[in-house]
PDB file of C-alpha atoms in Angstrom:
ATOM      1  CA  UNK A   1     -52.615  23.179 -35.877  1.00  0.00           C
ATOM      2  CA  UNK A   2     -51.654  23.732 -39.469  1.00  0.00           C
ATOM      3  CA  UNK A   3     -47.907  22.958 -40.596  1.00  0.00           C
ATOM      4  CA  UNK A   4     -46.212  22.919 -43.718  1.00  0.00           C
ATOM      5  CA  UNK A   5     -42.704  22.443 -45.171  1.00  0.00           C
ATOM      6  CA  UNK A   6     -40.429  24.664 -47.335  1.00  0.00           C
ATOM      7  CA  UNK A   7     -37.550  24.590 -48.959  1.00  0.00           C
ATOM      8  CA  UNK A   8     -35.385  27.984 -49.325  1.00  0.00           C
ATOM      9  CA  UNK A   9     -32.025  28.878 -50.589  1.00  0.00           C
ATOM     10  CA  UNK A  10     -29.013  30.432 -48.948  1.00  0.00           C
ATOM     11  CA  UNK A  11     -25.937  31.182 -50.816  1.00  0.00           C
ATOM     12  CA  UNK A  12     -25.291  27.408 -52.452  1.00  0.00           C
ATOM     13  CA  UNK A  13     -27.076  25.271 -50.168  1.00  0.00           C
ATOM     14  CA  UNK A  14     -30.908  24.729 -49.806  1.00  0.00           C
ATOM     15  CA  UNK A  15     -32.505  23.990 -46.585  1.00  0.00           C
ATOM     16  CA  UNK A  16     -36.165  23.226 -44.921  1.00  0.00           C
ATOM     17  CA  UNK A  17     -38.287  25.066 -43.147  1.00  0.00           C
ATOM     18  CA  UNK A  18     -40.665  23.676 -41.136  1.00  0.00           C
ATOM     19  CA  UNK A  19     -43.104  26.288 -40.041  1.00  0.00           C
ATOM     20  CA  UNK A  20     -46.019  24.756 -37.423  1.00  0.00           C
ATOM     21  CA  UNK A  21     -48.751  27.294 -36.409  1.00  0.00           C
ATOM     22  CA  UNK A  22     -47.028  31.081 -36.116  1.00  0.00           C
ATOM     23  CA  UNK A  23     -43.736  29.742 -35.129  1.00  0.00           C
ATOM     24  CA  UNK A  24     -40.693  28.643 -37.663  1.00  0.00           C
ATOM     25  CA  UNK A  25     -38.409  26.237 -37.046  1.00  0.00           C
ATOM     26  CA  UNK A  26     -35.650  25.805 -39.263  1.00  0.00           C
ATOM     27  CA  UNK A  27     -33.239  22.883 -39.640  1.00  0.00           C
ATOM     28  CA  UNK A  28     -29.479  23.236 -40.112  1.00  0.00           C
ATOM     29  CA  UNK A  29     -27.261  24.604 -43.057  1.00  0.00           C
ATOM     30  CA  UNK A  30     -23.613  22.707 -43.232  1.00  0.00           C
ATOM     31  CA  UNK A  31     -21.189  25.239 -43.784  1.00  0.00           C
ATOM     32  CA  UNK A  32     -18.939  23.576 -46.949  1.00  0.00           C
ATOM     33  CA  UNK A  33     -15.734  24.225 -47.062  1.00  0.00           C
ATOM     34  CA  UNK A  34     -15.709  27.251 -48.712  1.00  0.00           C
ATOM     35  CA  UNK A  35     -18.116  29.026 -46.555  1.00  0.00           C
ATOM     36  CA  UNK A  36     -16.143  27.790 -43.283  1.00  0.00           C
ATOM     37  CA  UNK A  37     -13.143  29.124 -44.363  1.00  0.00           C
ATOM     38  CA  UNK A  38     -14.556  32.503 -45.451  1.00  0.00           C
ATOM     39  CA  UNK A  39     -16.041  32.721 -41.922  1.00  0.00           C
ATOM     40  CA  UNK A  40     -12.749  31.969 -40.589  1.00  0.00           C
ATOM     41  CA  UNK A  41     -11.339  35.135 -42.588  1.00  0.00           C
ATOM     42  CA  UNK A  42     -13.726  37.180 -41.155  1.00  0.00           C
ATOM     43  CA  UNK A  43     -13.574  36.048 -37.401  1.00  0.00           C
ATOM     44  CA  UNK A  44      -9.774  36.863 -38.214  1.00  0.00           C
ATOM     45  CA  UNK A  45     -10.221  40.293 -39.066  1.00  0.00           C
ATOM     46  CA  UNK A  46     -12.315  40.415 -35.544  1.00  0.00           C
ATOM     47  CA  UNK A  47      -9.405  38.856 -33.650  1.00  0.00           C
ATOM     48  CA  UNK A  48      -6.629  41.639 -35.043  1.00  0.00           C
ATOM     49  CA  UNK A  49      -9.264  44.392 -34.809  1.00  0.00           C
ATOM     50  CA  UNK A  50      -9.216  43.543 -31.021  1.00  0.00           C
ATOM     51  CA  UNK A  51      -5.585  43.181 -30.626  1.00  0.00           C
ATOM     52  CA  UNK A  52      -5.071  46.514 -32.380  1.00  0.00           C
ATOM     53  CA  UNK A  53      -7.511  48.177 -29.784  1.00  0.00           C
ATOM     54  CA  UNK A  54      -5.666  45.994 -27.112  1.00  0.00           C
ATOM     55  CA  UNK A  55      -1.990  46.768 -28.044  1.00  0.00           C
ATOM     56  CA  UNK A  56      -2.918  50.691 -28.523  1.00  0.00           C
ATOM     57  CA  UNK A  57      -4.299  50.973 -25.126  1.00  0.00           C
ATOM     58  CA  UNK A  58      -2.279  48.787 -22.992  1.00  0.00           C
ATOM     59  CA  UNK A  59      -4.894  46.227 -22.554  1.00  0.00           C
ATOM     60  CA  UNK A  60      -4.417  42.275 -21.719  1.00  0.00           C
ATOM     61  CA  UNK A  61      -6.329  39.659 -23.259  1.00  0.00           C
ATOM     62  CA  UNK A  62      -6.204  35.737 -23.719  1.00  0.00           C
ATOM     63  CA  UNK A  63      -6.911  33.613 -26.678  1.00  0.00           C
ATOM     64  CA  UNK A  64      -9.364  31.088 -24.941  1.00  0.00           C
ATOM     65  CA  UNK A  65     -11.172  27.942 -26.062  1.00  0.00           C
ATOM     66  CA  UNK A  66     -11.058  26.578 -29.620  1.00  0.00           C
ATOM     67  CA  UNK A  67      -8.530  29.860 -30.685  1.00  0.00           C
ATOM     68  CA  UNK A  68      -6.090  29.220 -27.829  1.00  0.00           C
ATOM     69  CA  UNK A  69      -5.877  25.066 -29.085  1.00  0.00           C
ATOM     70  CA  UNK A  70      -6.059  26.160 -32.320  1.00  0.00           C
ATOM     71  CA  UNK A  71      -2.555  28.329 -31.943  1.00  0.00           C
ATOM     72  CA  UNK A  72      -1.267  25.861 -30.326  1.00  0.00           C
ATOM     73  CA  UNK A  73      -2.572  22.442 -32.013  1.00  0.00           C
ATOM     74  CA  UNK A  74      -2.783  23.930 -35.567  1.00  0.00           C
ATOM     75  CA  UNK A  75      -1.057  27.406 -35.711  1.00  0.00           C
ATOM     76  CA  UNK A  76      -4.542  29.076 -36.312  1.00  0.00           C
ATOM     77  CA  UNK A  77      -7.921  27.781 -36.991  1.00  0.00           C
ATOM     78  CA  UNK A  78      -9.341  24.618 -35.845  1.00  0.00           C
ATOM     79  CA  UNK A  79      -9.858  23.236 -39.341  1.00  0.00           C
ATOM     80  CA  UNK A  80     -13.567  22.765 -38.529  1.00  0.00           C
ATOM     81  CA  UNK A  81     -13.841  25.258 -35.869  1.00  0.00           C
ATOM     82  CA  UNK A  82     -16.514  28.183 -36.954  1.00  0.00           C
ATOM     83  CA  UNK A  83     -16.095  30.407 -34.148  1.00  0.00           C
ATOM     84  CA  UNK A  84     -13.164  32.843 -31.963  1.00  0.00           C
ATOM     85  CA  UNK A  85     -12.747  33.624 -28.367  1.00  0.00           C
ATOM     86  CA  UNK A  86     -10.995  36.563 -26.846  1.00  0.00           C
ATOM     87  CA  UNK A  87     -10.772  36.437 -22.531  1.00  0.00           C
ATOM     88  CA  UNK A  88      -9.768  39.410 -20.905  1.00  0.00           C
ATOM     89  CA  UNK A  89      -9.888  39.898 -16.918  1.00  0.00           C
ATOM     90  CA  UNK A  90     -13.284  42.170 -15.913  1.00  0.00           C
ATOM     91  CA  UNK A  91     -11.268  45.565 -15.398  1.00  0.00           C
ATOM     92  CA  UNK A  92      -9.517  45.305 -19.313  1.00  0.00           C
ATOM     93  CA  UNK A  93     -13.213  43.884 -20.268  1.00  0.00           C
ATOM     94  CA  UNK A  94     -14.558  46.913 -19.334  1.00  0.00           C
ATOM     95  CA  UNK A  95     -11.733  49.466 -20.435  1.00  0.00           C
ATOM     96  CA  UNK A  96     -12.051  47.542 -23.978  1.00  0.00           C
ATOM     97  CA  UNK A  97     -16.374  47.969 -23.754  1.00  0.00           C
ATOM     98  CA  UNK A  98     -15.967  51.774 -23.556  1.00  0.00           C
ATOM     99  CA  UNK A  99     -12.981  51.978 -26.207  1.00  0.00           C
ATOM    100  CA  UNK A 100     -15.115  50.144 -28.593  1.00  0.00           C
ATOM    101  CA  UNK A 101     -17.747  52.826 -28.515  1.00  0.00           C
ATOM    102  CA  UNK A 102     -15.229  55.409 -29.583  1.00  0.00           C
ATOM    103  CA  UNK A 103     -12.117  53.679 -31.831  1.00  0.00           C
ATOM    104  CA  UNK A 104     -13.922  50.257 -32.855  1.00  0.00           C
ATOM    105  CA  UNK A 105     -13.731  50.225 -36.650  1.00  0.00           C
ATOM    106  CA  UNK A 106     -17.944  50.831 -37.127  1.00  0.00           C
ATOM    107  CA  UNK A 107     -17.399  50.769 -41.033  1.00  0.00           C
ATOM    108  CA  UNK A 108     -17.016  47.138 -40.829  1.00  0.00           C
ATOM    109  CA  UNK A 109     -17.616  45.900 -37.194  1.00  0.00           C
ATOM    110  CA  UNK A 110     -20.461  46.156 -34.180  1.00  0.00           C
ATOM    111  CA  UNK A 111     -20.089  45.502 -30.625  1.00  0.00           C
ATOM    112  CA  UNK A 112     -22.942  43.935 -28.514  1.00  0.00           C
ATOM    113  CA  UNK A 113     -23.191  43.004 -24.741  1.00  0.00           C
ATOM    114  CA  UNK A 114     -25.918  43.043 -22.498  1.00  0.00           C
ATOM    115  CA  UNK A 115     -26.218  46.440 -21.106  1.00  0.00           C
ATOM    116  CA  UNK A 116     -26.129  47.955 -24.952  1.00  0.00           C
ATOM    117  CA  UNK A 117     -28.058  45.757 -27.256  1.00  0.00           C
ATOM    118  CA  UNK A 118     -32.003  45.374 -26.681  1.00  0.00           C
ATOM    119  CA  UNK A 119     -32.917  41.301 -26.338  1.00  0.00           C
ATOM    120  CA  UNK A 120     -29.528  40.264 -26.057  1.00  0.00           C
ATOM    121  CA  UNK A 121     -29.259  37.501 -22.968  1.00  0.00           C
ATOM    122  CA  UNK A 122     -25.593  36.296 -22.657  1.00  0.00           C
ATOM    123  CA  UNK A 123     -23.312  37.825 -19.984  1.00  0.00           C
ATOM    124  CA  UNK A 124     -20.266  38.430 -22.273  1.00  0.00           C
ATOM    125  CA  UNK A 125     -20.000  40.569 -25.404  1.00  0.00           C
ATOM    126  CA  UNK A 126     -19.731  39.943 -29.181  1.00  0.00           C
ATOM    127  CA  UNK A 127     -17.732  41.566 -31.936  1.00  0.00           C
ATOM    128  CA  UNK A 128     -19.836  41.148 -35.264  1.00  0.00           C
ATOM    129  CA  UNK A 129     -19.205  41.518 -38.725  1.00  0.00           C
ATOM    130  CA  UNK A 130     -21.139  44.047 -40.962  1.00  0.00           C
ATOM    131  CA  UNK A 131     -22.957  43.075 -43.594  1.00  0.00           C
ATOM    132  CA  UNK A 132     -23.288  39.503 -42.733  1.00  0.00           C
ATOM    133  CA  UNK A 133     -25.772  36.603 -41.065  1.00  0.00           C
ATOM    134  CA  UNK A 134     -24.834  34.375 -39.163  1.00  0.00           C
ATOM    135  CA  UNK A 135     -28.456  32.653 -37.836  1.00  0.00           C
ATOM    136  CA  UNK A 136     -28.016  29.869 -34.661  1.00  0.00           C
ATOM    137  CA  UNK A 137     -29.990  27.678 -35.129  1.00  0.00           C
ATOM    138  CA  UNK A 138     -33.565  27.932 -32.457  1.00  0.00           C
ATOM    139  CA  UNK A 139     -32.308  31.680 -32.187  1.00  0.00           C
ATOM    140  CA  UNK A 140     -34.086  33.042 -35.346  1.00  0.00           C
ATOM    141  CA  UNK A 141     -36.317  34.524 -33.446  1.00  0.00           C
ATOM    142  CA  UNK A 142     -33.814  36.618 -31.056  1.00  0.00           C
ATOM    143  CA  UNK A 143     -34.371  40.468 -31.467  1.00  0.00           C
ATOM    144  CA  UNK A 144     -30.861  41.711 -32.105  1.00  0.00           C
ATOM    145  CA  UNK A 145     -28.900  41.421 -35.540  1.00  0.00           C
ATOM    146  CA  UNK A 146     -26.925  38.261 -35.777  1.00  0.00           C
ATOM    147  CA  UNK A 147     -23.792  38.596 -37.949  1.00  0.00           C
ATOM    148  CA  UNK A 148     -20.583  36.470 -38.122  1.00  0.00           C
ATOM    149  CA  UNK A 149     -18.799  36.860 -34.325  1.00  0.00           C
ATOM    150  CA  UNK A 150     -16.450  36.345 -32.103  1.00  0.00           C
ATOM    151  CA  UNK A 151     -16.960  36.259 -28.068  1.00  0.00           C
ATOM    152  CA  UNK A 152     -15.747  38.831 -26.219  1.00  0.00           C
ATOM    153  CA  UNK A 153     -15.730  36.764 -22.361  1.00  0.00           C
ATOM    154  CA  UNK A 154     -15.002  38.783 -19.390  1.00  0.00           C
ATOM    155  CA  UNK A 155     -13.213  36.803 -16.072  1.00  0.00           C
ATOM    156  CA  UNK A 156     -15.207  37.861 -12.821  1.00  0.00           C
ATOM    157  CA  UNK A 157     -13.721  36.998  -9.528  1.00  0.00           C
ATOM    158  CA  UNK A 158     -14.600  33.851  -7.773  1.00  0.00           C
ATOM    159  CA  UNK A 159     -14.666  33.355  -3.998  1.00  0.00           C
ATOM    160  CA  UNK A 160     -11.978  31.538  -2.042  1.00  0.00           C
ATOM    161  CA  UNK A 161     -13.075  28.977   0.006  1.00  0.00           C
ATOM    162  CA  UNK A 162     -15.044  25.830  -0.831  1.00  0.00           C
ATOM    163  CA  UNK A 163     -18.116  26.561   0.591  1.00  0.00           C
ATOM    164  CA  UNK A 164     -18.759  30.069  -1.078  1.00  0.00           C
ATOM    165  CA  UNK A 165     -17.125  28.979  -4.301  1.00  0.00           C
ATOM    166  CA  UNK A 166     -19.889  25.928  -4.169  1.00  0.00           C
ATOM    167  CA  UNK A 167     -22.700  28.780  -3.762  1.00  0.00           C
ATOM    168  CA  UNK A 168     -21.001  31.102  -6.547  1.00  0.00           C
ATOM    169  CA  UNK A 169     -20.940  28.174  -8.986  1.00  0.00           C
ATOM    170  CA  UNK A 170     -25.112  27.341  -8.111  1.00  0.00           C
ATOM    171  CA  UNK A 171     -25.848  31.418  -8.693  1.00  0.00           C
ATOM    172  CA  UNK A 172     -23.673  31.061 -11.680  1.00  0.00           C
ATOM    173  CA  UNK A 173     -25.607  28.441 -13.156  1.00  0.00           C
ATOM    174  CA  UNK A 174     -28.860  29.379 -12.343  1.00  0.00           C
ATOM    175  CA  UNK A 175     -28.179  32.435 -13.575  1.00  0.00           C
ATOM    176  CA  UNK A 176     -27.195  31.001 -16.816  1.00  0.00           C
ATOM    177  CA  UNK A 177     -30.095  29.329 -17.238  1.00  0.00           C
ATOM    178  CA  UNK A 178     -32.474  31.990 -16.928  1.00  0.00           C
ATOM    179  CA  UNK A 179     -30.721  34.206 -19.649  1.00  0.00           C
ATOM    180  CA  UNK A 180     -31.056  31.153 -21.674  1.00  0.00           C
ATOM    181  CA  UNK A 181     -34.477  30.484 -21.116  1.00  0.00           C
ATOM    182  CA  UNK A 182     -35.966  32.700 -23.732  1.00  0.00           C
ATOM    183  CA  UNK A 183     -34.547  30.266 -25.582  1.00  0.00           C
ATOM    184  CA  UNK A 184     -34.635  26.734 -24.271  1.00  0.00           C
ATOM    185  CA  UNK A 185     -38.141  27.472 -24.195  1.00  0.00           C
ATOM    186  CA  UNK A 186     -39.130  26.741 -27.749  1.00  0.00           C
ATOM    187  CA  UNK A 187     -36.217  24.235 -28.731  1.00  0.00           C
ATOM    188  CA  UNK A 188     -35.720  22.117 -25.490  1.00  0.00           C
ATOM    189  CA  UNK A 189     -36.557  17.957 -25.967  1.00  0.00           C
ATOM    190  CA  UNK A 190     -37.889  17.891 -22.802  1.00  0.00           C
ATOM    191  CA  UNK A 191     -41.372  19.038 -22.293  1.00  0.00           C
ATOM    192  CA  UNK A 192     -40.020  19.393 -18.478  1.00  0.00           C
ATOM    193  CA  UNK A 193     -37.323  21.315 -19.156  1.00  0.00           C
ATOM    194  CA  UNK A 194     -39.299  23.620 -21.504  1.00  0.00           C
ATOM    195  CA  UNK A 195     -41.456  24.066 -18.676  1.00  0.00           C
ATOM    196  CA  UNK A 196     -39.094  24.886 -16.683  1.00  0.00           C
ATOM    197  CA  UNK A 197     -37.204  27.874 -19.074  1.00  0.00           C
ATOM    198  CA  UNK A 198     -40.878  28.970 -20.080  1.00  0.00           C
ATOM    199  CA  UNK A 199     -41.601  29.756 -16.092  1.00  0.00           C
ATOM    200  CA  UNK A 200     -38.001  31.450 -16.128  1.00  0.00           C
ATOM    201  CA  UNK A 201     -38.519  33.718 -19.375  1.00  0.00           C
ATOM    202  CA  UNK A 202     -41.259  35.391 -17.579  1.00  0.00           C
ATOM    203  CA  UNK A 203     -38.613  36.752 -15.522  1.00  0.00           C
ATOM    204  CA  UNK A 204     -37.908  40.874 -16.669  1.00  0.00           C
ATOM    205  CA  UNK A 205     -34.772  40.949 -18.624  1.00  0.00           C
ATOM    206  CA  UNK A 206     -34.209  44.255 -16.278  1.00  0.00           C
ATOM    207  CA  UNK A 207     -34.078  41.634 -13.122  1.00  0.00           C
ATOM    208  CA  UNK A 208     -31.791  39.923 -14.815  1.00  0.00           C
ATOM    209  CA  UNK A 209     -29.292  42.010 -15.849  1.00  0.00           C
ATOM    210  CA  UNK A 210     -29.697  43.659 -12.496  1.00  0.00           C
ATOM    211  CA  UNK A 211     -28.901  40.301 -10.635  1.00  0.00           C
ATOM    212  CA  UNK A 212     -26.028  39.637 -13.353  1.00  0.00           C
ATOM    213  CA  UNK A 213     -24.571  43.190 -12.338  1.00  0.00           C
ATOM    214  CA  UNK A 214     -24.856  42.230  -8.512  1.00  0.00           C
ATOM    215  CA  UNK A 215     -23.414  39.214  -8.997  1.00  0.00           C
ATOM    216  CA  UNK A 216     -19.971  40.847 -11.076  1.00  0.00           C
ATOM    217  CA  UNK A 217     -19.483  43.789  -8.432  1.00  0.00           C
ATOM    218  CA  UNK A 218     -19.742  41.063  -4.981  1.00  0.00           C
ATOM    219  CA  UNK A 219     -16.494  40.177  -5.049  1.00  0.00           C
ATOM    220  CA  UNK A 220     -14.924  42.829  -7.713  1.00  0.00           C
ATOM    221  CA  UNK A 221     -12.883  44.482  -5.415  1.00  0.00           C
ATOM    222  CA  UNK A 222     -10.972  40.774  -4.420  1.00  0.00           C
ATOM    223  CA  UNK A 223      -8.064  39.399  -5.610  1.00  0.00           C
ATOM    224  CA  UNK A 224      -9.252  35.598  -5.545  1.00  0.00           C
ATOM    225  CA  UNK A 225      -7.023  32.633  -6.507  1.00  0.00           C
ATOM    226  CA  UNK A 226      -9.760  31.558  -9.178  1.00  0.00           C
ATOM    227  CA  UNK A 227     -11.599  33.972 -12.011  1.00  0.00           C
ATOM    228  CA  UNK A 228     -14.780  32.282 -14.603  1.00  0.00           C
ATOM    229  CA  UNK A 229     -16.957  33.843 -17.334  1.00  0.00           C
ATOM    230  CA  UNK A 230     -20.245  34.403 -14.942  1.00  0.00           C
ATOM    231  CA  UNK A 231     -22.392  32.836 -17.396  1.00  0.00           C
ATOM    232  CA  UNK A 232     -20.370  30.056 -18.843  1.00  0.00           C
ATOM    233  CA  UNK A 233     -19.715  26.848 -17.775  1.00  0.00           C
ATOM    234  CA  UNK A 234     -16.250  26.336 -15.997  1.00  0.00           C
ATOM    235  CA  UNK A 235     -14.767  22.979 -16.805  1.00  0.00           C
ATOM    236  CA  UNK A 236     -16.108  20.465 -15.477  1.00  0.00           C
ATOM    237  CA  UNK A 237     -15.527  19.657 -11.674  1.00  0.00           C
ATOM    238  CA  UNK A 238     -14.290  22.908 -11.125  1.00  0.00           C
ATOM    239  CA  UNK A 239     -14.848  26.310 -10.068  1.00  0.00           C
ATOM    240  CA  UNK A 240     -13.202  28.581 -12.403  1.00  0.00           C
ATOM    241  CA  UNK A 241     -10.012  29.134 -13.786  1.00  0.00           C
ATOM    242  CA  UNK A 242      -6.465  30.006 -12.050  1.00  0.00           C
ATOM    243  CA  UNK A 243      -6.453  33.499 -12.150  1.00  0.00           C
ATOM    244  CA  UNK A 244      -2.258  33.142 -13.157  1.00  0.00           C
ATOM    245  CA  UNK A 245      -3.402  31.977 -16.295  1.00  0.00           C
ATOM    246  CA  UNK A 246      -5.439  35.436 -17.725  1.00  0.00           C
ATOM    247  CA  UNK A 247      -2.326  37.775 -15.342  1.00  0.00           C
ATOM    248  CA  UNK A 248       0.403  36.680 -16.964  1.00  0.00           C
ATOM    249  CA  UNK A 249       1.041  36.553 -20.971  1.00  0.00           C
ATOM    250  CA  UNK A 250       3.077  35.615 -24.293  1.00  0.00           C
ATOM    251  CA  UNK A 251       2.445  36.075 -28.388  1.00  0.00           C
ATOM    252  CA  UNK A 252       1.198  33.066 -30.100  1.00  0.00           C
ATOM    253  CA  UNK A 253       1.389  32.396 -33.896  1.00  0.00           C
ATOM    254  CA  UNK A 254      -2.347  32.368 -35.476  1.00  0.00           C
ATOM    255  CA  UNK A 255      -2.512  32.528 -38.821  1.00  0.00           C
ATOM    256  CA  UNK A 256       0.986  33.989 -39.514  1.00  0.00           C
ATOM    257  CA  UNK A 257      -0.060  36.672 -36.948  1.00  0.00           C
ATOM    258  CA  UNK A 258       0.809  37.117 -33.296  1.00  0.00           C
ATOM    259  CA  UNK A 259      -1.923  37.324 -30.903  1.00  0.00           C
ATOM    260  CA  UNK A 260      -1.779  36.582 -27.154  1.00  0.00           C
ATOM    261  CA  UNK A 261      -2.279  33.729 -25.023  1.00  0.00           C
ATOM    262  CA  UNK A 262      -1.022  32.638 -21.373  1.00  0.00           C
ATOM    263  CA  UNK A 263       2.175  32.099 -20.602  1.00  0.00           C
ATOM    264  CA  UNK A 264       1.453  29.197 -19.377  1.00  0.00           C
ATOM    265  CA  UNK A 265      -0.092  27.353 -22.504  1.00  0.00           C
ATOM    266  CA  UNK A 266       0.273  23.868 -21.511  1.00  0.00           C
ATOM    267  CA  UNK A 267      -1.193  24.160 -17.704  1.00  0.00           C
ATOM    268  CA  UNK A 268      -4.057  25.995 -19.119  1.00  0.00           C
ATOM    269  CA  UNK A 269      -4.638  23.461 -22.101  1.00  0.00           C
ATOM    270  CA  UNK A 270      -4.499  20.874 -20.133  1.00  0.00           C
ATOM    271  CA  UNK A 271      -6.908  21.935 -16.967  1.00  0.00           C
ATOM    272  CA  UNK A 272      -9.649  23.203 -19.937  1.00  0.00           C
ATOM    273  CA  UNK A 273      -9.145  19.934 -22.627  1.00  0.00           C
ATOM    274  CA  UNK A 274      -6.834  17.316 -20.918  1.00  0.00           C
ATOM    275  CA  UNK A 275      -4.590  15.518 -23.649  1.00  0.00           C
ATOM    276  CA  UNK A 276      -5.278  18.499 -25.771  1.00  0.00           C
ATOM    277  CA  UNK A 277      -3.143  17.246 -28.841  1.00  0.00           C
ATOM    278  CA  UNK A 278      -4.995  14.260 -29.081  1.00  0.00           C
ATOM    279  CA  UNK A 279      -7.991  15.147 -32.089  1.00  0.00           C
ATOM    280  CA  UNK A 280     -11.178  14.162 -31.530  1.00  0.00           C
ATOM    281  CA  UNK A 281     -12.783  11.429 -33.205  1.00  0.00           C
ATOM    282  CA  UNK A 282     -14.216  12.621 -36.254  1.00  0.00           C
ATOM    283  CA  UNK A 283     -17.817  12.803 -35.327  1.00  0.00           C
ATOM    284  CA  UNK A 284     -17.066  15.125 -32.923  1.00  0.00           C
ATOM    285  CA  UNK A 285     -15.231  17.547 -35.480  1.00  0.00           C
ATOM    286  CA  UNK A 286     -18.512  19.980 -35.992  1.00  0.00           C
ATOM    287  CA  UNK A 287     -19.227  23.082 -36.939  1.00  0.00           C
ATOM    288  CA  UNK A 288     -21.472  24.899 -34.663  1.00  0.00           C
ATOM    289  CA  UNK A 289     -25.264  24.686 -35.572  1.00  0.00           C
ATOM    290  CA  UNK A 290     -26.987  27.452 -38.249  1.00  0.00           C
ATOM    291  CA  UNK A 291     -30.031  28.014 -39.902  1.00  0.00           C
ATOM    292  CA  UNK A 292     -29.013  30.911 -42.483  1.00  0.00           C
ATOM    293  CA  UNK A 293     -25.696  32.394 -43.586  1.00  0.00           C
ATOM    294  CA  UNK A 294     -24.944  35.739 -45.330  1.00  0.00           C
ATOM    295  CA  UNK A 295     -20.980  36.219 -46.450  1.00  0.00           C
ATOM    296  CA  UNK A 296     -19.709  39.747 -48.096  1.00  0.00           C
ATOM    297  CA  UNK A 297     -18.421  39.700 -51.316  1.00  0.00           C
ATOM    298  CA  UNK A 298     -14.747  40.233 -50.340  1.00  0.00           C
ATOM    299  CA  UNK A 299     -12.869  39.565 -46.712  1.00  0.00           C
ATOM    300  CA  UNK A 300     -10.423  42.058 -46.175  1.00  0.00           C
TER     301      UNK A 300
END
């Protein structure tokens, strides 16, 4: 099988391409500093463009993740974080989904989830910027435009009692791993594992979003102890999240703006990171992995 290697520019950086038959694999562009914190600006604009939808409309969300240390930790940004995450409980989710289509600001931003956007396989939605790339790395071949994001992660209702929360958490995961198998399929190490996702991806993406849909209305109409993003792992050893944490709410600085968070800060910090004002060693302070980049001229 024939391969050869490239090299190709993007904005100041080069990178290779390593193309092998009729697929192309690309290797990683470092986002300098420059470029990170432009991408920061712009995931910024996301994060107020949903708390201006939010605050309008009466509807609750979380900072979650990397934003909700970040606020905490650093007032803002991770300094080498590249992404944002927004959390809202499935019933605002869905209120915010439909408000999008009609008062999302479409001059500069485009919303994507799985029931809208043709090839898209995660169960949460994204916020993207206009006019902008921003190219995972082993997803350059996904079918939907990729532009600089933030997550949008609804909280579904988890079971109560150990047994079905057990058998939630399996479907979860299995689940998971099927949406991600067009995917793993080309960049997994493991020839097993590859195996494995390239038996899954023959699955319809209609079964799938039908099973993801099943899954989301079984225990909608519950008020469980415990909520989790379907299709994201919880934290390790557990089940989900308290669903106290994404109920009850308070303003957080973020960049000399206020956005919100849980009351409740240091429980939640603590059950997702542990000692979460201890940095990581440097080694682990990455940037998320990319194969091209595209930045406007200006950030708002």
């Amino acid at each position: 099988m024939e391969s050869w290697v490239a090299l190709h520019y993007c904005g100041a950086r080069f990178f290779v391409v390593r193309v092998r038959g009729t697929h192309k694999m690309e290797t990683q562009h470092i986002l300098d500093e420059v470029e990170l914190k432009r991408v920061q600006a712009i995931e910024l604009e996301m994060l107020l463009e949903v708390d201006r939808l939010c605050r309008k409309h009466g509807i609750h969300y979380n900072m979650v993740g990397g934003t909700m240390l970040g606020a905490i930790r650093h007032g803002g940004f991770i300094p080498w974080d590249d992404d944002a995450d927004i959390a809202m409980l499935r019933t605002d989710y869905e209120r915010f989904v439909q408000i999008c289509e009609t008062e999302l600001d479409k001059e500069r931003f485009y919303f994507q989830d799985i029931h809208s956007t043709d090839g898209y396989r995660w169960g949460y939605g994204k916020i993207r910027r206009k006019g902008t790339k921003f190219i995972r790395l082993g997803q350059e071949f996904m079918p939907y435009e990729q532009g600089i994001f933030i997550d949008i992660f609804p909280m579904d209702n988890v079971p109560d009692g150990w047994a079905q929360r057990l058998l939630h958490r399996f479907q979860c995961f299995v689940l998971r791993k099927e949406l991600w198998s067009e995917v793993g399929k080309n960049n997994e190490p493991s020839l097993c594992k590859r195996f494995i996702y390239r038996l899954m991806s023959r699955i319809p993406r209609k079964k799938l979003i039908e099973k993801y849909d099943t899954l989301v209305d079984k225990y909608r109409d519950q008020t469980t102890e415990m909520v989790r993003i379907l299709t994201f792992p919880a934290p390790k050893g557990t089940c989900g999240f308290y669903r106290k944490w994404y109920e009850e709410h308070a303003d957080y600085f973020f960049e000399d703006n206020m956005l919100e968070g849980p009351a409740d800060y240091e429980g939640w910090l603590t059950y997702k990171f542990g000692n979460y004002l201890e940095l990581p060693p440097s080694n682990q302070q990455k940037t998320h992995p990319v194969s091209r980049i595209e930045l406007p001229e200006e950030v708002h």
